[in-house]
PDB file of C-alpha atoms in Angstrom:
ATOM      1  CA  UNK A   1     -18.795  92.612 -15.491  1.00  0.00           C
ATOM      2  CA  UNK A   2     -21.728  93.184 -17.735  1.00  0.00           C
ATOM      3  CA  UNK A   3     -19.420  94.011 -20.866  1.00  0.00           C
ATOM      4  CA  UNK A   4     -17.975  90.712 -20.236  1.00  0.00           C
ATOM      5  CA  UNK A   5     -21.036  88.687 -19.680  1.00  0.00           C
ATOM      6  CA  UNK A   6     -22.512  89.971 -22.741  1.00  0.00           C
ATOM      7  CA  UNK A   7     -19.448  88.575 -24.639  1.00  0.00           C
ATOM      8  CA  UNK A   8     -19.666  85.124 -23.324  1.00  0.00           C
ATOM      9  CA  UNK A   9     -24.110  85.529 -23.914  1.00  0.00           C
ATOM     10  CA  UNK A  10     -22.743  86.037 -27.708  1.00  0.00           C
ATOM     11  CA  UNK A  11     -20.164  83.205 -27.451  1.00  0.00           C
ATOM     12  CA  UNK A  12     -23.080  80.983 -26.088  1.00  0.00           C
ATOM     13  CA  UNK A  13     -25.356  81.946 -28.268  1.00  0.00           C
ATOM     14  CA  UNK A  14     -22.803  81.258 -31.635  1.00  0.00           C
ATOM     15  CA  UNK A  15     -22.212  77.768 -30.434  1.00  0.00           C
ATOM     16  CA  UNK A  16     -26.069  77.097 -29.285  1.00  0.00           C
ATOM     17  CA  UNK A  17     -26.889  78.066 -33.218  1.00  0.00           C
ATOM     18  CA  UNK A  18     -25.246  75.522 -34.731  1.00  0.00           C
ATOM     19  CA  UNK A  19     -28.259  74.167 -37.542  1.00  0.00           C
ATOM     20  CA  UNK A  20     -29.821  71.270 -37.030  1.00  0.00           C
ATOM     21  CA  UNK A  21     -32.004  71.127 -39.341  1.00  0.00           C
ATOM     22  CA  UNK A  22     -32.213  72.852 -42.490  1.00  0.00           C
ATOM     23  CA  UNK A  23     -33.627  75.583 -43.642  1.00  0.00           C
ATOM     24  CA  UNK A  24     -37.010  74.485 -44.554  1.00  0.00           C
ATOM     25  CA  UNK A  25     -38.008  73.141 -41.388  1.00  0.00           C
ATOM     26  CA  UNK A  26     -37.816  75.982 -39.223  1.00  0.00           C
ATOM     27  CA  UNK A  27     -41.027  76.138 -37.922  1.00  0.00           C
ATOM     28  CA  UNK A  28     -42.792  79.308 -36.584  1.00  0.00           C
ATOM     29  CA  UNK A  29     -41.265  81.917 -34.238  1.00  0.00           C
ATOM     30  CA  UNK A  30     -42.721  81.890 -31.105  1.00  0.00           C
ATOM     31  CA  UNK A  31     -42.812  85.501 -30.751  1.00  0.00           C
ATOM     32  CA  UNK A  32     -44.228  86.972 -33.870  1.00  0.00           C
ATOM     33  CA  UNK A  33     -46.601  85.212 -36.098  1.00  0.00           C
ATOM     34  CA  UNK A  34     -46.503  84.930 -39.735  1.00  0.00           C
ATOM     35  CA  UNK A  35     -49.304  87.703 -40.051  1.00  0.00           C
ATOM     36  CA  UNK A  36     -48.422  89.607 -37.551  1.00  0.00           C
ATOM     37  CA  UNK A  37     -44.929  90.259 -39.412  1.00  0.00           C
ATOM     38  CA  UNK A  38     -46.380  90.289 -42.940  1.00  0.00           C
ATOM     39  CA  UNK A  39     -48.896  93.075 -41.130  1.00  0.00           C
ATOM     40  CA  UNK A  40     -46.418  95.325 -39.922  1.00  0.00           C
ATOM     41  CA  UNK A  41     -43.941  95.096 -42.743  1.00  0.00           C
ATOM     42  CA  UNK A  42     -46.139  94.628 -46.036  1.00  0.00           C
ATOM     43  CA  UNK A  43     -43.160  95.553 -48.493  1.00  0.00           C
ATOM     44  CA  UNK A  44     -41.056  92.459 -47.408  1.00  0.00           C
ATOM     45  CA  UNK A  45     -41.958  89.010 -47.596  1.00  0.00           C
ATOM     46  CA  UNK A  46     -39.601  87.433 -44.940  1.00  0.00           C
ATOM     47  CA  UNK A  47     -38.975  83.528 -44.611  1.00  0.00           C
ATOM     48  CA  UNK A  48     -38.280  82.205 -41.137  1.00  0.00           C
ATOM     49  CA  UNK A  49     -34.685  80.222 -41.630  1.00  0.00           C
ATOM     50  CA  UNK A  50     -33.783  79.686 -38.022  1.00  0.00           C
ATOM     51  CA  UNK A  51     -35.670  79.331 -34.890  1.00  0.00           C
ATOM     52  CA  UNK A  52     -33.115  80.119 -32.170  1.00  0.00           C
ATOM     53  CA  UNK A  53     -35.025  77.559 -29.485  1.00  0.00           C
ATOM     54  CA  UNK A  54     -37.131  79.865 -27.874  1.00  0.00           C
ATOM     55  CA  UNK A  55     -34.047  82.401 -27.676  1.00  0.00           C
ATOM     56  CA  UNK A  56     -34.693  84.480 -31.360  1.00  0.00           C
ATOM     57  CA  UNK A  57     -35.501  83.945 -34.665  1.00  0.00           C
ATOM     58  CA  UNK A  58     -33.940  84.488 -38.259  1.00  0.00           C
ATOM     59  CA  UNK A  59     -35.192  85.311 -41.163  1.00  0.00           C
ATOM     60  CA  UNK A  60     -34.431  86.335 -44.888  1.00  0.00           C
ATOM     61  CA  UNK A  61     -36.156  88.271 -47.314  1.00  0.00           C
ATOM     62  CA  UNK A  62     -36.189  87.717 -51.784  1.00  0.00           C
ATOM     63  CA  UNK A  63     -33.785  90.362 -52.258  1.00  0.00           C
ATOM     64  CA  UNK A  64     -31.320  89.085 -49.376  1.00  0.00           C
ATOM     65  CA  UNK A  65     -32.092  91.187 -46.527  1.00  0.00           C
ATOM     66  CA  UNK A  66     -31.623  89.522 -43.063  1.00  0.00           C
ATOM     67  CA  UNK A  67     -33.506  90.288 -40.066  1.00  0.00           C
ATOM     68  CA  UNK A  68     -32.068  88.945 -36.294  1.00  0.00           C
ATOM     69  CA  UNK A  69     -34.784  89.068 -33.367  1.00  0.00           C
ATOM     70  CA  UNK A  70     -33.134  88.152 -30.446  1.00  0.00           C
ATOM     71  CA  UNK A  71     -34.434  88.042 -26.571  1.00  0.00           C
ATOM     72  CA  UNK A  72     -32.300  88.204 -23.605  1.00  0.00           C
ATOM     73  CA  UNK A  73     -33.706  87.074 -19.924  1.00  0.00           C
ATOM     74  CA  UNK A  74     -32.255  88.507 -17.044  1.00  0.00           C
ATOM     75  CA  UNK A  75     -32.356  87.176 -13.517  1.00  0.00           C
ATOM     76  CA  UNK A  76     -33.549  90.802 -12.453  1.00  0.00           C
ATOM     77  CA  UNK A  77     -34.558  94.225 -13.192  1.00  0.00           C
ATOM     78  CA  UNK A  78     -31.516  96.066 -12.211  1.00  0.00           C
ATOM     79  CA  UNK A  79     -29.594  93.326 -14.402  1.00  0.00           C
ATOM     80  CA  UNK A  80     -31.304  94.140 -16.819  1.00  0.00           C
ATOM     81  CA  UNK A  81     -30.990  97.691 -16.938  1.00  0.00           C
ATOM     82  CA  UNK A  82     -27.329  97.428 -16.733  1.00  0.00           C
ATOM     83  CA  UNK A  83     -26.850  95.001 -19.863  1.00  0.00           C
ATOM     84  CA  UNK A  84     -29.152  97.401 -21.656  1.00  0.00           C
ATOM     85  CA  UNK A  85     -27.071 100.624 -21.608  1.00  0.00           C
ATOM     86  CA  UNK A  86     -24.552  98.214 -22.296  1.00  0.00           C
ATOM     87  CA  UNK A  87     -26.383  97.478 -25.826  1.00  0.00           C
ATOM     88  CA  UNK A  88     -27.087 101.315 -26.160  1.00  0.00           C
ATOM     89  CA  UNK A  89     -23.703 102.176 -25.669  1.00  0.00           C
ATOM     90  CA  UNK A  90     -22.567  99.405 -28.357  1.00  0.00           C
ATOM     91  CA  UNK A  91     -25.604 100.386 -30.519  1.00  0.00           C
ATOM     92  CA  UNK A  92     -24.487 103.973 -30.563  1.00  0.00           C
ATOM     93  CA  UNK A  93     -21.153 103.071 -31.941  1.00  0.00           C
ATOM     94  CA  UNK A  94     -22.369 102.118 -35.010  1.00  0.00           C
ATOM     95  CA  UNK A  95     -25.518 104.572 -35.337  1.00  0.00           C
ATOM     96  CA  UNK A  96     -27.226 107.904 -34.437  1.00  0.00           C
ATOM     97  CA  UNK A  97     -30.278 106.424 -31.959  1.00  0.00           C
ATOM     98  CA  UNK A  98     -33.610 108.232 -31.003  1.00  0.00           C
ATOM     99  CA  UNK A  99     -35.910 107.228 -28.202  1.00  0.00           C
ATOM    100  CA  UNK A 100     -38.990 105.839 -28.578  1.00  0.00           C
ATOM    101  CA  UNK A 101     -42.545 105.729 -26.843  1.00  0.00           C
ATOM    102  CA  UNK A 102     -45.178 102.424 -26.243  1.00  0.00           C
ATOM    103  CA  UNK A 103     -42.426 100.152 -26.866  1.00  0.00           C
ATOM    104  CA  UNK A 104     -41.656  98.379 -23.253  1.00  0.00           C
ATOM    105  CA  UNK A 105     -40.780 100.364 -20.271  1.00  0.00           C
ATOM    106  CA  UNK A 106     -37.812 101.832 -23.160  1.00  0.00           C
ATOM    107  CA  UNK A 107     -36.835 102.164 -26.369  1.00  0.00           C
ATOM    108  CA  UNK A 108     -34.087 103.033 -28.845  1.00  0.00           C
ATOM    109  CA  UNK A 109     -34.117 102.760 -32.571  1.00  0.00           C
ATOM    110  CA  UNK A 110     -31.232 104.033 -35.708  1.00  0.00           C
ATOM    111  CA  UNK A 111     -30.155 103.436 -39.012  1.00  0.00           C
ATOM    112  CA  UNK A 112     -26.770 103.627 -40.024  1.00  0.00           C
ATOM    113  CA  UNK A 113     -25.109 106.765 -42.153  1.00  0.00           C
ATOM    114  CA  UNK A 114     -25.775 106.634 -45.693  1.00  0.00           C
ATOM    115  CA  UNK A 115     -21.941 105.892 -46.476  1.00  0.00           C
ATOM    116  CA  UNK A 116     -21.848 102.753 -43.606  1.00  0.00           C
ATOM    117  CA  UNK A 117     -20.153  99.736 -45.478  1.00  0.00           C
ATOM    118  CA  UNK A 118     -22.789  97.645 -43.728  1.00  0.00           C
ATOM    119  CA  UNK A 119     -26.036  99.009 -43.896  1.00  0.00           C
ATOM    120  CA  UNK A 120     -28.389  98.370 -40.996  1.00  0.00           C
ATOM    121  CA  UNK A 121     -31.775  99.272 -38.997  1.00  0.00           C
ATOM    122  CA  UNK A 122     -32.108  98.237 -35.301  1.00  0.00           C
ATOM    123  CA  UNK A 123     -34.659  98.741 -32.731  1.00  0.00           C
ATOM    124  CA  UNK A 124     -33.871  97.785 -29.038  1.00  0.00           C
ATOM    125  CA  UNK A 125     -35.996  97.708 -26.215  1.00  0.00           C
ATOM    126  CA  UNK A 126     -36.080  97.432 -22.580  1.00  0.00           C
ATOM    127  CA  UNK A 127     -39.194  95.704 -20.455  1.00  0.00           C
ATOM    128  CA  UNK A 128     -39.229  94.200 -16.905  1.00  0.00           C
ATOM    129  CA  UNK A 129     -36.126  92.113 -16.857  1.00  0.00           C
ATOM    130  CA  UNK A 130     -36.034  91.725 -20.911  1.00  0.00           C
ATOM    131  CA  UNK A 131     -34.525  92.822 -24.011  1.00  0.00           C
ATOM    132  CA  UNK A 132     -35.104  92.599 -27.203  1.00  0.00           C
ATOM    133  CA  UNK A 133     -32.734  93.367 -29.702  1.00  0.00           C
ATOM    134  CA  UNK A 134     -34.389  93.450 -33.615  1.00  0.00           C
ATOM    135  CA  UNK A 135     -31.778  94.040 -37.010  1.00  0.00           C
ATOM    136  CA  UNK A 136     -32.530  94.275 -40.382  1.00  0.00           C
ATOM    137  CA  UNK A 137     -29.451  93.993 -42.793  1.00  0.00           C
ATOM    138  CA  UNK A 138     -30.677  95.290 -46.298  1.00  0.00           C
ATOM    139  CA  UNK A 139     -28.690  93.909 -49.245  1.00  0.00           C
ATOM    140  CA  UNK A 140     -28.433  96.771 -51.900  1.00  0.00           C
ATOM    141  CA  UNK A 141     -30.129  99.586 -50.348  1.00  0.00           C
ATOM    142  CA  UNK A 142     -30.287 101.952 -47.796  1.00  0.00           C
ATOM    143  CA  UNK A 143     -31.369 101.256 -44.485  1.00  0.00           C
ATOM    144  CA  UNK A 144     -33.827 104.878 -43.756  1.00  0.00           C
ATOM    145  CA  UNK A 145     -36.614 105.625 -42.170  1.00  0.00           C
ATOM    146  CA  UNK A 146     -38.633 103.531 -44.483  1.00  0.00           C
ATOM    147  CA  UNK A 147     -37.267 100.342 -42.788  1.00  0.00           C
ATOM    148  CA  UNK A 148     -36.538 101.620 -39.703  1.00  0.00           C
ATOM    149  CA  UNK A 149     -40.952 102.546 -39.063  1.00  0.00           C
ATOM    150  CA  UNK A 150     -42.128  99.260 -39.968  1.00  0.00           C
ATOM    151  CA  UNK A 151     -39.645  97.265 -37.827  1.00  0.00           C
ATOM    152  CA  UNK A 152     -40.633  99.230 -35.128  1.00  0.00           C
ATOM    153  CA  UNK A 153     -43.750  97.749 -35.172  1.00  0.00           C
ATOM    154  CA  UNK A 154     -42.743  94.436 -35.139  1.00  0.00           C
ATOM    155  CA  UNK A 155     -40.570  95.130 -32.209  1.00  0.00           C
ATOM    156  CA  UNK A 156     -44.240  96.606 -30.451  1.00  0.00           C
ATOM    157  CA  UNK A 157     -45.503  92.939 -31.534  1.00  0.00           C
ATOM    158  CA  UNK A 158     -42.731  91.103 -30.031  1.00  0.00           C
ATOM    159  CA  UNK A 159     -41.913  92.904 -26.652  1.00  0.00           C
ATOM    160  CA  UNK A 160     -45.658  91.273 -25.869  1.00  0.00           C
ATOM    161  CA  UNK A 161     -44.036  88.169 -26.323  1.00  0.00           C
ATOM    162  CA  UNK A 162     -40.766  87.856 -24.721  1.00  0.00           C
ATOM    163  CA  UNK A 163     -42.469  85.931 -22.007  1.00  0.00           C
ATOM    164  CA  UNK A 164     -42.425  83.273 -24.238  1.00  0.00           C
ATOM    165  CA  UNK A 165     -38.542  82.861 -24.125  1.00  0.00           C
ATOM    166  CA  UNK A 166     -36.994  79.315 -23.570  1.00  0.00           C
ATOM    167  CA  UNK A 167     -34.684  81.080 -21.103  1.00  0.00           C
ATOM    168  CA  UNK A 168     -34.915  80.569 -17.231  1.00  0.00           C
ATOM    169  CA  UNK A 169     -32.775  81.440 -14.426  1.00  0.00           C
ATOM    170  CA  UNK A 170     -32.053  78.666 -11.662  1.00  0.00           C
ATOM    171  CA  UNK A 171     -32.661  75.833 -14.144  1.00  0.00           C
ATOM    172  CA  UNK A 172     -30.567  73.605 -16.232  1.00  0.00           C
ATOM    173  CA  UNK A 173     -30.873  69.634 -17.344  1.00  0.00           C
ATOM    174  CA  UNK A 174     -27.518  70.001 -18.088  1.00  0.00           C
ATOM    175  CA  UNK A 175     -25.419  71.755 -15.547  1.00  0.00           C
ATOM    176  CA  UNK A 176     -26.017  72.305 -11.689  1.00  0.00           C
ATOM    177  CA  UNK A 177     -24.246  74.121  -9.000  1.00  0.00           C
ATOM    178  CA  UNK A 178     -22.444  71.278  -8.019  1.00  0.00           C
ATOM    179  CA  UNK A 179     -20.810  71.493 -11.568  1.00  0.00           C
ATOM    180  CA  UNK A 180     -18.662  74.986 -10.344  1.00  0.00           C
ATOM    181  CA  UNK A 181     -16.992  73.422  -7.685  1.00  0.00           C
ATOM    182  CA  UNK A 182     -13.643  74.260  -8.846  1.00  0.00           C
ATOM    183  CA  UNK A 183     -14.294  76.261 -11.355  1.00  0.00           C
ATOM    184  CA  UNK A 184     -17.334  79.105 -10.705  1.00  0.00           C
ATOM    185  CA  UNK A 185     -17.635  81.417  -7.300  1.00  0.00           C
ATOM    186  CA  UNK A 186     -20.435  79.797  -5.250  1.00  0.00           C
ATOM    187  CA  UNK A 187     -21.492  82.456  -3.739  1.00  0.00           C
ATOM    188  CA  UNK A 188     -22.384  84.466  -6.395  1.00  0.00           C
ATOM    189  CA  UNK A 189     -23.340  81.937  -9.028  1.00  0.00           C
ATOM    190  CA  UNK A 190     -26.211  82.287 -11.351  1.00  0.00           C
ATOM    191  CA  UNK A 191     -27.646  79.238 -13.447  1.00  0.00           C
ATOM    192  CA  UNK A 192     -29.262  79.672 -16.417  1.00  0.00           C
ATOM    193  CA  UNK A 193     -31.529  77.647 -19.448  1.00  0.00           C
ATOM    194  CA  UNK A 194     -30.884  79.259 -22.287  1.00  0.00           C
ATOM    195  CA  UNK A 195     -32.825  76.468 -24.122  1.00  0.00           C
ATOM    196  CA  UNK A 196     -33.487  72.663 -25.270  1.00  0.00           C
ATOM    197  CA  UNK A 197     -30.112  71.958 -25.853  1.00  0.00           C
ATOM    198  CA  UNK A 198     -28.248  74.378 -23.806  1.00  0.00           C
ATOM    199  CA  UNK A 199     -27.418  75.868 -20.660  1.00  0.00           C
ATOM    200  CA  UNK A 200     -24.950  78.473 -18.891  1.00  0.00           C
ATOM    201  CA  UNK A 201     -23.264  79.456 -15.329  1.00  0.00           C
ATOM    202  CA  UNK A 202     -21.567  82.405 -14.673  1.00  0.00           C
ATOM    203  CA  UNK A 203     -20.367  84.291 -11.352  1.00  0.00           C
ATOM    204  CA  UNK A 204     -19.792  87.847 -10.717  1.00  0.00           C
ATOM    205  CA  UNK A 205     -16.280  87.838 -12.827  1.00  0.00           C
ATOM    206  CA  UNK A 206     -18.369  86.756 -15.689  1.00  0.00           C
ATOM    207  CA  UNK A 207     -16.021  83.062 -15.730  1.00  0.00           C
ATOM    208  CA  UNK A 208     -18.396  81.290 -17.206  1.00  0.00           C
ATOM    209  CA  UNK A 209     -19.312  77.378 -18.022  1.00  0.00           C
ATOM    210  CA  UNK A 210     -21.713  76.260 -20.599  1.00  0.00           C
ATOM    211  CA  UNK A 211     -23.039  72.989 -22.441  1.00  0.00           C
ATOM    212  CA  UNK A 212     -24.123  73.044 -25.842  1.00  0.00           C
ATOM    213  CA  UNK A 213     -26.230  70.170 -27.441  1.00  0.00           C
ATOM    214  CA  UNK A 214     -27.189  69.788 -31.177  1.00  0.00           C
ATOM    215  CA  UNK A 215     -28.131  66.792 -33.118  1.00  0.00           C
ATOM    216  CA  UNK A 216     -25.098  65.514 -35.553  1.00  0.00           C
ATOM    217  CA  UNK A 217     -23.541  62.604 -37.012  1.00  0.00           C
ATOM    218  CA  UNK A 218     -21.143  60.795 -35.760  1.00  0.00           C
ATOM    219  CA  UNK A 219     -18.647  61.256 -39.277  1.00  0.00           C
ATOM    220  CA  UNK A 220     -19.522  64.986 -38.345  1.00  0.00           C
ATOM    221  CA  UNK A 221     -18.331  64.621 -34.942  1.00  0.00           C
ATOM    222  CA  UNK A 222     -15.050  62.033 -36.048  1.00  0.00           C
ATOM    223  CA  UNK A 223     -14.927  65.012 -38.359  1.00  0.00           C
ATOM    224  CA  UNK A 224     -14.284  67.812 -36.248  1.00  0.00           C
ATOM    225  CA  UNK A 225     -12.017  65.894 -33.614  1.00  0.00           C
ATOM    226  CA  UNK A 226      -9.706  65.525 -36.809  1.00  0.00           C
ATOM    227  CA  UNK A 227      -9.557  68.855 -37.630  1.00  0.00           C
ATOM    228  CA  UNK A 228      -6.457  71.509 -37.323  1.00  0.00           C
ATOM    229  CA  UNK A 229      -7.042  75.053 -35.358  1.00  0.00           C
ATOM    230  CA  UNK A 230      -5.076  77.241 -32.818  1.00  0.00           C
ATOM    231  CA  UNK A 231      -6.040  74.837 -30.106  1.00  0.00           C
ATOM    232  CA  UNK A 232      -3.851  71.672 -28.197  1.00  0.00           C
ATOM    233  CA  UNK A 233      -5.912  68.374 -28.805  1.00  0.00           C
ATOM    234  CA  UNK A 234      -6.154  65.823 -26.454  1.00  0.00           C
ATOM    235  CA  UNK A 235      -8.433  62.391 -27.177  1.00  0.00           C
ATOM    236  CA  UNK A 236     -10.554  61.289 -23.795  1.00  0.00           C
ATOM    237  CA  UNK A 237     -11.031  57.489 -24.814  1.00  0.00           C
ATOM    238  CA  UNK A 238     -12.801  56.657 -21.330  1.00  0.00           C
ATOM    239  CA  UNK A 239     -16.112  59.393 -22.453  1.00  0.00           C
ATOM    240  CA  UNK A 240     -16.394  57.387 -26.293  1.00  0.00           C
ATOM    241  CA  UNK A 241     -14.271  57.220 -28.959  1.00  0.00           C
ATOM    242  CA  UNK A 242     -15.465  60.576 -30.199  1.00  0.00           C
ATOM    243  CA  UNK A 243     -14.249  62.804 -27.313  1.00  0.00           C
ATOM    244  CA  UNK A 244     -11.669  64.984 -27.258  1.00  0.00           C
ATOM    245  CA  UNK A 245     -10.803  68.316 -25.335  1.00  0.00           C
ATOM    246  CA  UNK A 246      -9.122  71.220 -26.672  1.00  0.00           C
ATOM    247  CA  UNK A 247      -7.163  74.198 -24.986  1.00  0.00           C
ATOM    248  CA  UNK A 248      -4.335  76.894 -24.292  1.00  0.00           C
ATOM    249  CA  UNK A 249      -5.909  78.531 -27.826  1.00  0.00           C
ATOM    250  CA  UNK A 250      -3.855  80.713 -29.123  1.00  0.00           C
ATOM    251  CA  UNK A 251      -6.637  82.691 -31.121  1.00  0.00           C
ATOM    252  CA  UNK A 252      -9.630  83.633 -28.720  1.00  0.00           C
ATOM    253  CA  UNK A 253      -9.691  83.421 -24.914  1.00  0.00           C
ATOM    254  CA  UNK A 254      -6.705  81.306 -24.218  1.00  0.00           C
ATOM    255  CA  UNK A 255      -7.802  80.776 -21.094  1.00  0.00           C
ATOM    256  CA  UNK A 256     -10.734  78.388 -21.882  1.00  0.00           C
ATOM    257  CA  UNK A 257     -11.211  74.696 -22.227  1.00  0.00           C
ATOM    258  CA  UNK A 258     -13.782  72.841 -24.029  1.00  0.00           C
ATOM    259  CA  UNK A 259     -14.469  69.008 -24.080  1.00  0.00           C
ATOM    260  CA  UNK A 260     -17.188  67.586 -26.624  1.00  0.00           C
ATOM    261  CA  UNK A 261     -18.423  64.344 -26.611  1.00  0.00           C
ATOM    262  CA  UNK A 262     -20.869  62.177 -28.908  1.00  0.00           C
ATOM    263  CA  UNK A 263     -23.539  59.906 -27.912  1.00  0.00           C
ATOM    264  CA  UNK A 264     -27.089  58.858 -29.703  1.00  0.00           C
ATOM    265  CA  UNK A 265     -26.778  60.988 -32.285  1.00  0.00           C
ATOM    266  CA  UNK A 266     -25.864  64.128 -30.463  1.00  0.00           C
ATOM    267  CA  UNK A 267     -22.948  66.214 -29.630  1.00  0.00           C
ATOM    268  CA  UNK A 268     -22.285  68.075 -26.326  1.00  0.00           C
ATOM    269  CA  UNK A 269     -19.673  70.551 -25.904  1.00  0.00           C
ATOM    270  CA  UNK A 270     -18.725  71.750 -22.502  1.00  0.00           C
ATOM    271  CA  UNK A 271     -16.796  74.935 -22.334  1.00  0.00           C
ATOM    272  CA  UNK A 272     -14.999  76.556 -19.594  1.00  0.00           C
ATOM    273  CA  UNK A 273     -14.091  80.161 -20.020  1.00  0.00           C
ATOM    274  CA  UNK A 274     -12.524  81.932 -17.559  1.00  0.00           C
ATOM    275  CA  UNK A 275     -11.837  85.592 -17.567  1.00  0.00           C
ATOM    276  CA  UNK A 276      -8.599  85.585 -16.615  1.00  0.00           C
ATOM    277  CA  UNK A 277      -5.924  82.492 -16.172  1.00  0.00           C
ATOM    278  CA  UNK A 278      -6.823  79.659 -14.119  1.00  0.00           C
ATOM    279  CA  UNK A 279      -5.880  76.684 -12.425  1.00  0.00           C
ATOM    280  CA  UNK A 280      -7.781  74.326 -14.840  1.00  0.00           C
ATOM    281  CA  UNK A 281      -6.982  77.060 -18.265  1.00  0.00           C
ATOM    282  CA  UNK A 282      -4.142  74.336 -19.562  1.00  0.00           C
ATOM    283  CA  UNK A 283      -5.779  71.157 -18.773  1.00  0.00           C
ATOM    284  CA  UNK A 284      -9.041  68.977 -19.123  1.00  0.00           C
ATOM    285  CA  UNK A 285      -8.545  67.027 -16.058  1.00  0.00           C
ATOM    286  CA  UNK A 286     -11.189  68.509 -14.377  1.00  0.00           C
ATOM    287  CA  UNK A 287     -13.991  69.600 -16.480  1.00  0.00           C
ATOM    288  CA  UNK A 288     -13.835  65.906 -17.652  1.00  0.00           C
ATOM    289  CA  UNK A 289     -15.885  65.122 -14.561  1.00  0.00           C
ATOM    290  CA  UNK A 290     -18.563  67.502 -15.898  1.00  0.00           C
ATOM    291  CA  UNK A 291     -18.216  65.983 -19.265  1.00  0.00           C
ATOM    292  CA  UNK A 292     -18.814  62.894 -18.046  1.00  0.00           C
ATOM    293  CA  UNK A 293     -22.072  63.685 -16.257  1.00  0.00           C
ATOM    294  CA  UNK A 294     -23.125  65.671 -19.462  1.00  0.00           C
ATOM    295  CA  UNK A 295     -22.463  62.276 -21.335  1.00  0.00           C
ATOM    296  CA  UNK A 296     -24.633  60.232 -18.896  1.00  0.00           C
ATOM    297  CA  UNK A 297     -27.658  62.676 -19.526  1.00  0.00           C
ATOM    298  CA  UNK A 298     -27.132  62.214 -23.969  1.00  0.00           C
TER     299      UNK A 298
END
């Protein structure tokens, strides 16, 4: 269950980064400071390009290099634990790792083999019922142990701060547990705020439902209804002119439907994915009553 809730956290999390604004106007990171990161790696001069609302931040360096600090909330302890051997497990696939010490309740960190097409450093670390996950992608260089020491102290920085995550459990503007009906397993449902703009369900089979919100204009949104891909089209006049569903993909999980609509300047999408087939996998019928309560709220 854990290996696939972790894929639908990353499917969340590629649709909740859509840019809304550009570059320039990402703000601050809310768990590092500006110092704080130009303290613990003074060889690097990293620009913040993305905050991920609360959930991680982005940033590129002069030469190219790209470093990903993302948090993950858990609704408990033993939850957390689990998903984290997960990320060990997929972490070791790609690089020797090596415990570490005074970095949450535990830590892992690697580097990639000198011949890796994609050369990397990553720290991970476990504490209470987070994790944080931190990447550096060097551009024309190794990643050693002259990268790998200095990112370990920002992850020491930021494991302080994880608190500060957008993400809740139990809490959504956008989705409530009335939503599943149909759809989720009641009994074993779990609601979570993953941020401003977005929100996720999920049961014990990992089918999950999420809504996505990001600022966009309406030619954008005209824009992709128009547009070609592995997925049936349908148009949903009655939620604006703008909404349309799609399913029965033929490239990803086939199984899922997803409905955006446009209102006030912002797009919502609201994806089903189930784990398996489902009654509702070929049809928008009834996630359109969810869309249209989504709608309401834009």
């Amino acid at each position: 269950m854990i290996d696939r809730l972790s894929c639908c956290l990353a499917l969340f999390l590629a649709i909740a980064a859509v840019p809304v604004l550009p570059a320039h106007a990402a703000g601050t990171c809310r768990f590092i400071s500006a110092q704080e990161l130009a303290g613990a790696m003074p060889a690097l001069k990293w620009s913040l390009i993305s905050n991920q609302d609360g959930r991680g931040c982005i940033y590129q360096a002069g030469r190219g290099d790209t470093m990903m600090l993302t948090v993950f909330r858990n609704p408990d302890k033993d939850r957390a634990r689990e998903l984290y051997a997960t990320f060990v497990k997929t972490l070791t696939e790609r690089m020797p790792l090596n415990a570490i010490a005074d970095i949450g309740d535990e830590g892992q960190r690697g580097t990639t083999a000198a011949d890796a097409q994609r050369q990397e450093a990553s720290v991970l670390a476990l504490s209470s019922d987070y994790i944080l996950q931190i990447s550096v992608y060097p551009i024309g260089r190794r990643a050693d142990d002259a990268l790998l020491g200095p990112l370990t102290q920002v992850a020491r920085v930021a494991v302080g701060n994880m608190g500060k995550t957008s993400e809740r459990f139990g809490d959504c503007e956008w989705l409530n547990a009335a939503d599943a009906d149909g759809f989720l397993d009641r009994s074993t449902l779990q609601v979570q705020r993953t941020g401003a703009g977005s929100c996720m369900m999920f049961d014990r089979e990992a089918n999950t439902m999420l809504v996505a919100v990001i600022a966009t204009s309406r030619d954008t949104a005209v824009s992709m209804m128009k547009r070609t891909g592995p997925c049936q089209h349908v148009a949903i006049p009655e939620l604006g002119s703008e909404a349309y569903g799609e399913h029965s993909c033929t490239k990803g999980n086939g199984n899922a439907v997803n409905i955006f609509v446009w209102k006030n300047g912002r797009q919502a999408s609201i994806l089903f994915a189930p784990v398996k087939p489902h009654p509702e996998s070929g049809s928008v019928e009834r996630l359109k009553a969810v869309a249209a309560r989504v709608y309401g709220k834009l």
